[in-house]
PDB file of C-alpha atoms in Angstrom:
ATOM      1  CA  UNK A 114       0.104  -0.115   0.185  1.00 43.00           C
ATOM      2  CA  UNK A 115       2.759   2.407   0.688  1.00 46.00           C
ATOM      3  CA  UNK A 116       4.686   1.940  -2.973  1.00 52.00           C
ATOM      4  CA  UNK A 117       1.066   2.912  -3.988  1.00 55.00           C
ATOM      5  CA  UNK A 118       0.466   6.245  -1.690  1.00 63.00           C
ATOM      6  CA  UNK A 119       3.846   7.247  -2.811  1.00 70.00           C
ATOM      7  CA  UNK A 120       3.488   6.686  -6.928  1.00 67.00           C
ATOM      8  CA  UNK A 121       0.170   8.544  -6.364  1.00 73.00           C
ATOM      9  CA  UNK A 122       1.750  11.182  -4.576  1.00 79.00           C
ATOM     10  CA  UNK A 123       4.809  11.401  -7.459  1.00 82.00           C
ATOM     11  CA  UNK A 124       2.114  11.304 -10.719  1.00 80.00           C
ATOM     12  CA  UNK A 125      -0.351  14.223  -9.023  1.00 82.00           C
ATOM     13  CA  UNK A 126       3.254  16.031  -8.558  1.00 86.00           C
ATOM     14  CA  UNK A 127       3.942  15.016 -12.425  1.00 85.00           C
ATOM     15  CA  UNK A 128       0.061  16.200 -13.414  1.00 82.00           C
ATOM     16  CA  UNK A 129       0.148  19.619 -11.197  1.00 88.00           C
ATOM     17  CA  UNK A 130       3.479  20.400 -12.844  1.00 88.00           C
ATOM     18  CA  UNK A 131       2.071  19.684 -16.255  1.00 84.00           C
ATOM     19  CA  UNK A 132      -0.788  22.012 -15.813  1.00 87.00           C
ATOM     20  CA  UNK A 133       2.030  24.982 -14.326  1.00 90.00           C
ATOM     21  CA  UNK A 134       3.713  24.709 -17.809  1.00 84.00           C
ATOM     22  CA  UNK A 135       0.361  24.375 -19.810  1.00 80.00           C
ATOM     23  CA  UNK A 136      -1.117  27.503 -18.136  1.00 85.00           C
ATOM     24  CA  UNK A 137       2.638  29.370 -18.248  1.00 82.00           C
ATOM     25  CA  UNK A 138       2.074  28.717 -22.673  1.00 78.00           C
ATOM     26  CA  UNK A 139      -1.572  29.378 -22.445  1.00 78.00           C
ATOM     27  CA  UNK A 140      -0.398  32.761 -20.154  1.00 81.00           C
ATOM     28  CA  UNK A 141       2.797  33.883 -22.577  1.00 76.00           C
ATOM     29  CA  UNK A 142       0.441  34.337 -25.389  1.00 73.00           C
ATOM     30  CA  UNK A 143      -1.541  36.301 -24.186  1.00 75.00           C
ATOM     31  CA  UNK A 144       1.234  38.893 -22.305  1.00 78.00           C
ATOM     32  CA  UNK A 145       3.660  39.159 -24.995  1.00 78.00           C
ATOM     33  CA  UNK A 146       1.206  41.705 -27.142  1.00 75.00           C
ATOM     34  CA  UNK A 147      -0.053  41.787 -30.468  1.00 77.00           C
ATOM     35  CA  UNK A 148       1.258  39.263 -33.407  1.00 77.00           C
ATOM     36  CA  UNK A 149       3.308  41.728 -35.653  1.00 74.00           C
ATOM     37  CA  UNK A 150       4.552  39.281 -37.981  1.00 75.00           C
ATOM     38  CA  UNK A 151       4.728  36.016 -37.937  1.00 72.00           C
ATOM     39  CA  UNK A 152       7.735  34.662 -40.230  1.00 67.00           C
ATOM     40  CA  UNK A 153       7.571  30.639 -41.076  1.00 62.00           C
ATOM     41  CA  UNK A 154       5.446  28.097 -40.166  1.00 63.00           C
ATOM     42  CA  UNK A 155       6.506  25.001 -38.443  1.00 64.00           C
ATOM     43  CA  UNK A 156       3.629  22.202 -39.686  1.00 75.00           C
ATOM     44  CA  UNK A 157       6.568  19.568 -38.231  1.00 80.00           C
ATOM     45  CA  UNK A 158       6.200  19.445 -34.922  1.00 81.00           C
ATOM     46  CA  UNK A 159       3.035  20.890 -34.676  1.00 83.00           C
ATOM     47  CA  UNK A 160       1.722  17.510 -36.480  1.00 89.00           C
ATOM     48  CA  UNK A 161       4.302  15.386 -34.149  1.00 91.00           C
ATOM     49  CA  UNK A 162       2.470  16.616 -31.207  1.00 90.00           C
ATOM     50  CA  UNK A 163      -1.142  16.385 -32.336  1.00 92.00           C
ATOM     51  CA  UNK A 164       0.037  12.195 -33.427  1.00 94.00           C
ATOM     52  CA  UNK A 165       1.368  12.253 -29.821  1.00 94.00           C
ATOM     53  CA  UNK A 166      -1.721  13.806 -28.187  1.00 94.00           C
ATOM     54  CA  UNK A 167      -3.867  11.399 -30.034  1.00 95.00           C
ATOM     55  CA  UNK A 168      -1.623   8.724 -28.900  1.00 96.00           C
ATOM     56  CA  UNK A 169      -2.447   9.826 -25.531  1.00 94.00           C
ATOM     57  CA  UNK A 170      -5.561  10.182 -25.510  1.00 94.00           C
ATOM     58  CA  UNK A 171      -6.334   7.005 -26.920  1.00 95.00           C
ATOM     59  CA  UNK A 172      -3.973   5.255 -24.084  1.00 94.00           C
ATOM     60  CA  UNK A 173      -5.903   8.157 -20.876  1.00 93.00           C
ATOM     61  CA  UNK A 174      -9.396   6.469 -22.735  1.00 94.00           C
ATOM     62  CA  UNK A 175      -7.544   2.606 -22.767  1.00 93.00           C
ATOM     63  CA  UNK A 176      -7.131   3.098 -18.844  1.00 90.00           C
ATOM     64  CA  UNK A 177      -9.453   4.617 -17.413  1.00 90.00           C
ATOM     65  CA  UNK A 178     -11.598   1.920 -19.097  1.00 90.00           C
ATOM     66  CA  UNK A 179      -9.341  -1.249 -18.129  1.00 88.00           C
ATOM     67  CA  UNK A 180      -9.599   0.787 -14.492  1.00 85.00           C
ATOM     68  CA  UNK A 181     -13.716   0.808 -14.779  1.00 86.00           C
ATOM     69  CA  UNK A 182     -13.403  -2.468 -15.294  1.00 85.00           C
ATOM     70  CA  UNK A 183     -11.430  -3.987 -12.935  1.00 81.00           C
ATOM     71  CA  UNK A 184     -10.550  -1.340  -9.985  1.00 76.00           C
ATOM     72  CA  UNK A 185      -7.434  -1.837 -10.107  1.00 75.00           C
ATOM     73  CA  UNK A 186      -5.626   0.263  -8.256  1.00 70.00           C
ATOM     74  CA  UNK A 187      -2.131  -0.144 -10.817  1.00 73.00           C
ATOM     75  CA  UNK A 188      -4.074   1.375 -13.742  1.00 79.00           C
ATOM     76  CA  UNK A 189      -4.956   4.497 -11.812  1.00 80.00           C
ATOM     77  CA  UNK A 190      -0.743   5.410 -12.915  1.00 80.00           C
ATOM     78  CA  UNK A 191      -1.202   4.882 -16.003  1.00 84.00           C
ATOM     79  CA  UNK A 192      -4.087   7.270 -16.104  1.00 86.00           C
ATOM     80  CA  UNK A 193      -1.886  10.319 -14.457  1.00 86.00           C
ATOM     81  CA  UNK A 194       0.648   9.166 -16.380  1.00 87.00           C
ATOM     82  CA  UNK A 195      -1.077  10.074 -19.959  1.00 90.00           C
ATOM     83  CA  UNK A 196      -2.621  12.938 -18.342  1.00 90.00           C
ATOM     84  CA  UNK A 197       0.625  14.451 -18.013  1.00 89.00           C
ATOM     85  CA  UNK A 198       1.482  13.021 -21.730  1.00 91.00           C
ATOM     86  CA  UNK A 199      -2.023  15.265 -23.037  1.00 92.00           C
ATOM     87  CA  UNK A 200      -0.532  18.111 -20.646  1.00 88.00           C
ATOM     88  CA  UNK A 201       2.623  17.980 -22.789  1.00 89.00           C
ATOM     89  CA  UNK A 202       1.558  17.433 -25.941  1.00 90.00           C
ATOM     90  CA  UNK A 203      -1.017  20.401 -25.460  1.00 88.00           C
ATOM     91  CA  UNK A 204       1.713  22.830 -24.345  1.00 84.00           C
ATOM     92  CA  UNK A 205       3.882  21.869 -27.026  1.00 85.00           C
ATOM     93  CA  UNK A 206       1.619  21.895 -30.184  1.00 85.00           C
ATOM     94  CA  UNK A 207       1.208  25.685 -28.634  1.00 80.00           C
ATOM     95  CA  UNK A 208       5.094  26.048 -28.783  1.00 79.00           C
ATOM     96  CA  UNK A 209       4.712  25.055 -32.090  1.00 79.00           C
ATOM     97  CA  UNK A 210       2.383  27.116 -33.474  1.00 77.00           C
ATOM     98  CA  UNK A 211       4.805  30.141 -32.194  1.00 73.00           C
ATOM     99  CA  UNK A 212       7.602  29.265 -33.672  1.00 71.00           C
ATOM    100  CA  UNK A 213       8.989  32.966 -35.678  1.00 76.00           C
ATOM    101  CA  UNK A 214       7.518  35.828 -34.353  1.00 81.00           C
ATOM    102  CA  UNK A 215       7.799  38.896 -34.233  1.00 81.00           C
ATOM    103  CA  UNK A 216       5.395  40.352 -31.441  1.00 83.00           C
ATOM    104  CA  UNK A 217       4.546  43.873 -29.259  1.00 81.00           C
ATOM    105  CA  UNK A 218       6.628  43.114 -26.745  1.00 83.00           C
ATOM    106  CA  UNK A 219       9.519  40.798 -27.955  1.00 84.00           C
ATOM    107  CA  UNK A 220      10.493  38.015 -30.510  1.00 84.00           C
ATOM    108  CA  UNK A 221       9.541  34.311 -29.980  1.00 82.00           C
ATOM    109  CA  UNK A 222      12.185  31.620 -31.573  1.00 78.00           C
ATOM    110  CA  UNK A 223      11.504  28.163 -31.674  1.00 72.00           C
ATOM    111  CA  UNK A 224       8.796  28.814 -29.210  1.00 71.00           C
ATOM    112  CA  UNK A 225      10.978  30.726 -26.633  1.00 78.00           C
ATOM    113  CA  UNK A 226      10.482  33.792 -25.955  1.00 80.00           C
ATOM    114  CA  UNK A 227      12.666  36.618 -25.707  1.00 82.00           C
ATOM    115  CA  UNK A 228      12.001  40.521 -24.719  1.00 84.00           C
ATOM    116  CA  UNK A 229      12.956  43.919 -26.523  1.00 84.00           C
ATOM    117  CA  UNK A 230      15.851  44.454 -22.744  1.00 84.00           C
ATOM    118  CA  UNK A 231      17.390  40.527 -24.009  1.00 83.00           C
ATOM    119  CA  UNK A 232      18.216  41.433 -27.767  1.00 84.00           C
ATOM    120  CA  UNK A 233      21.532  43.220 -28.218  1.00 82.00           C
ATOM    121  CA  UNK A 234      21.837  43.923 -31.452  1.00 81.00           C
ATOM    122  CA  UNK A 235      19.636  43.622 -35.417  1.00 84.00           C
ATOM    123  CA  UNK A 236      21.787  44.199 -38.740  1.00 83.00           C
ATOM    124  CA  UNK A 237      19.735  43.920 -41.751  1.00 81.00           C
ATOM    125  CA  UNK A 238      21.446  41.197 -44.291  1.00 83.00           C
ATOM    126  CA  UNK A 239      19.710  41.911 -46.904  1.00 83.00           C
ATOM    127  CA  UNK A 240      16.700  43.491 -47.721  1.00 81.00           C
ATOM    128  CA  UNK A 241      13.956  41.418 -45.930  1.00 81.00           C
ATOM    129  CA  UNK A 242      16.296  39.788 -43.787  1.00 83.00           C
ATOM    130  CA  UNK A 243      17.450  40.901 -39.913  1.00 83.00           C
ATOM    131  CA  UNK A 244      19.632  39.193 -38.681  1.00 85.00           C
ATOM    132  CA  UNK A 245      18.928  39.264 -34.314  1.00 84.00           C
ATOM    133  CA  UNK A 246      21.706  38.908 -31.415  1.00 84.00           C
ATOM    134  CA  UNK A 247      20.387  37.894 -28.183  1.00 83.00           C
ATOM    135  CA  UNK A 248      21.837  37.895 -24.985  1.00 75.00           C
ATOM    136  CA  UNK A 249      21.070  33.750 -23.235  1.00 71.00           C
ATOM    137  CA  UNK A 250      21.022  32.379 -19.931  1.00 68.00           C
ATOM    138  CA  UNK A 251      25.109  31.345 -19.521  1.00 67.00           C
ATOM    139  CA  UNK A 252      26.260  35.028 -20.887  1.00 61.00           C
ATOM    140  CA  UNK A 253      26.740  32.921 -24.296  1.00 65.00           C
ATOM    141  CA  UNK A 254      25.379  35.333 -27.812  1.00 69.00           C
ATOM    142  CA  UNK A 255      22.911  33.413 -29.905  1.00 79.00           C
ATOM    143  CA  UNK A 256      21.343  34.765 -33.099  1.00 81.00           C
ATOM    144  CA  UNK A 257      18.714  33.883 -35.428  1.00 80.00           C
ATOM    145  CA  UNK A 258      17.717  35.898 -38.572  1.00 81.00           C
ATOM    146  CA  UNK A 259      13.460  36.241 -39.399  1.00 80.00           C
ATOM    147  CA  UNK A 260      12.593  37.592 -42.990  1.00 79.00           C
ATOM    148  CA  UNK A 261       9.299  39.444 -44.004  1.00 79.00           C
ATOM    149  CA  UNK A 262       7.661  40.572 -46.161  1.00 78.00           C
ATOM    150  CA  UNK A 263       7.463  43.895 -48.640  1.00 78.00           C
ATOM    151  CA  UNK A 264       4.427  44.853 -46.633  1.00 79.00           C
ATOM    152  CA  UNK A 265       4.617  44.204 -43.124  1.00 78.00           C
ATOM    153  CA  UNK A 266       8.548  46.074 -43.039  1.00 79.00           C
ATOM    154  CA  UNK A 267       7.119  49.216 -42.191  1.00 81.00           C
ATOM    155  CA  UNK A 268       5.280  48.283 -39.199  1.00 81.00           C
ATOM    156  CA  UNK A 269       7.962  45.974 -37.762  1.00 81.00           C
ATOM    157  CA  UNK A 270      10.870  48.547 -38.933  1.00 81.00           C
ATOM    158  CA  UNK A 271       8.597  50.681 -36.112  1.00 82.00           C
ATOM    159  CA  UNK A 272       8.683  48.161 -33.699  1.00 82.00           C
ATOM    160  CA  UNK A 273      12.312  47.253 -33.774  1.00 82.00           C
ATOM    161  CA  UNK A 274      13.224  50.295 -33.965  1.00 82.00           C
ATOM    162  CA  UNK A 275      10.744  52.178 -30.675  1.00 83.00           C
ATOM    163  CA  UNK A 276      11.833  48.597 -28.925  1.00 81.00           C
ATOM    164  CA  UNK A 277      15.498  47.867 -29.593  1.00 78.00           C
ATOM    165  CA  UNK A 278      18.438  50.804 -28.457  1.00 65.00           C
ATOM    166  CA  UNK A 279      21.687  50.897 -30.199  1.00 53.00           C
TER     167      UNK A 279
END
């Protein structure tokens, strides 16, 4: 019985962690300002995490049916694991939809958000390509390129010049 209790506590804590990650991703979508321009859509990761979500939902359904049939308490641990898998899949779907975009309060790159104060500098490498240099967690330097359309270029220039002091 103690083994079941310890494993259940770990699974509950894991599900709470998954809920926190999910809510944090939802919160960041709303607090990072209006979307100015989205550079590219990364559908590959979205498809992968969508298939993962379907897998975890099917597994959850199977585990719930199994629990209702046999009332085996060990199956509850599988249910918590499936719930955590669903939470992580939804969180990563949200991140994959924000692959590379400029927003009012910063820039998304591969699901991570860089506020304007983390961006050290930028320069135009071609008429429609901007290279951003960012400061990372371990004080290392990183950079990425962002290609924009002609019709959104004035709006992007305005937002960048307003937020990045060179």
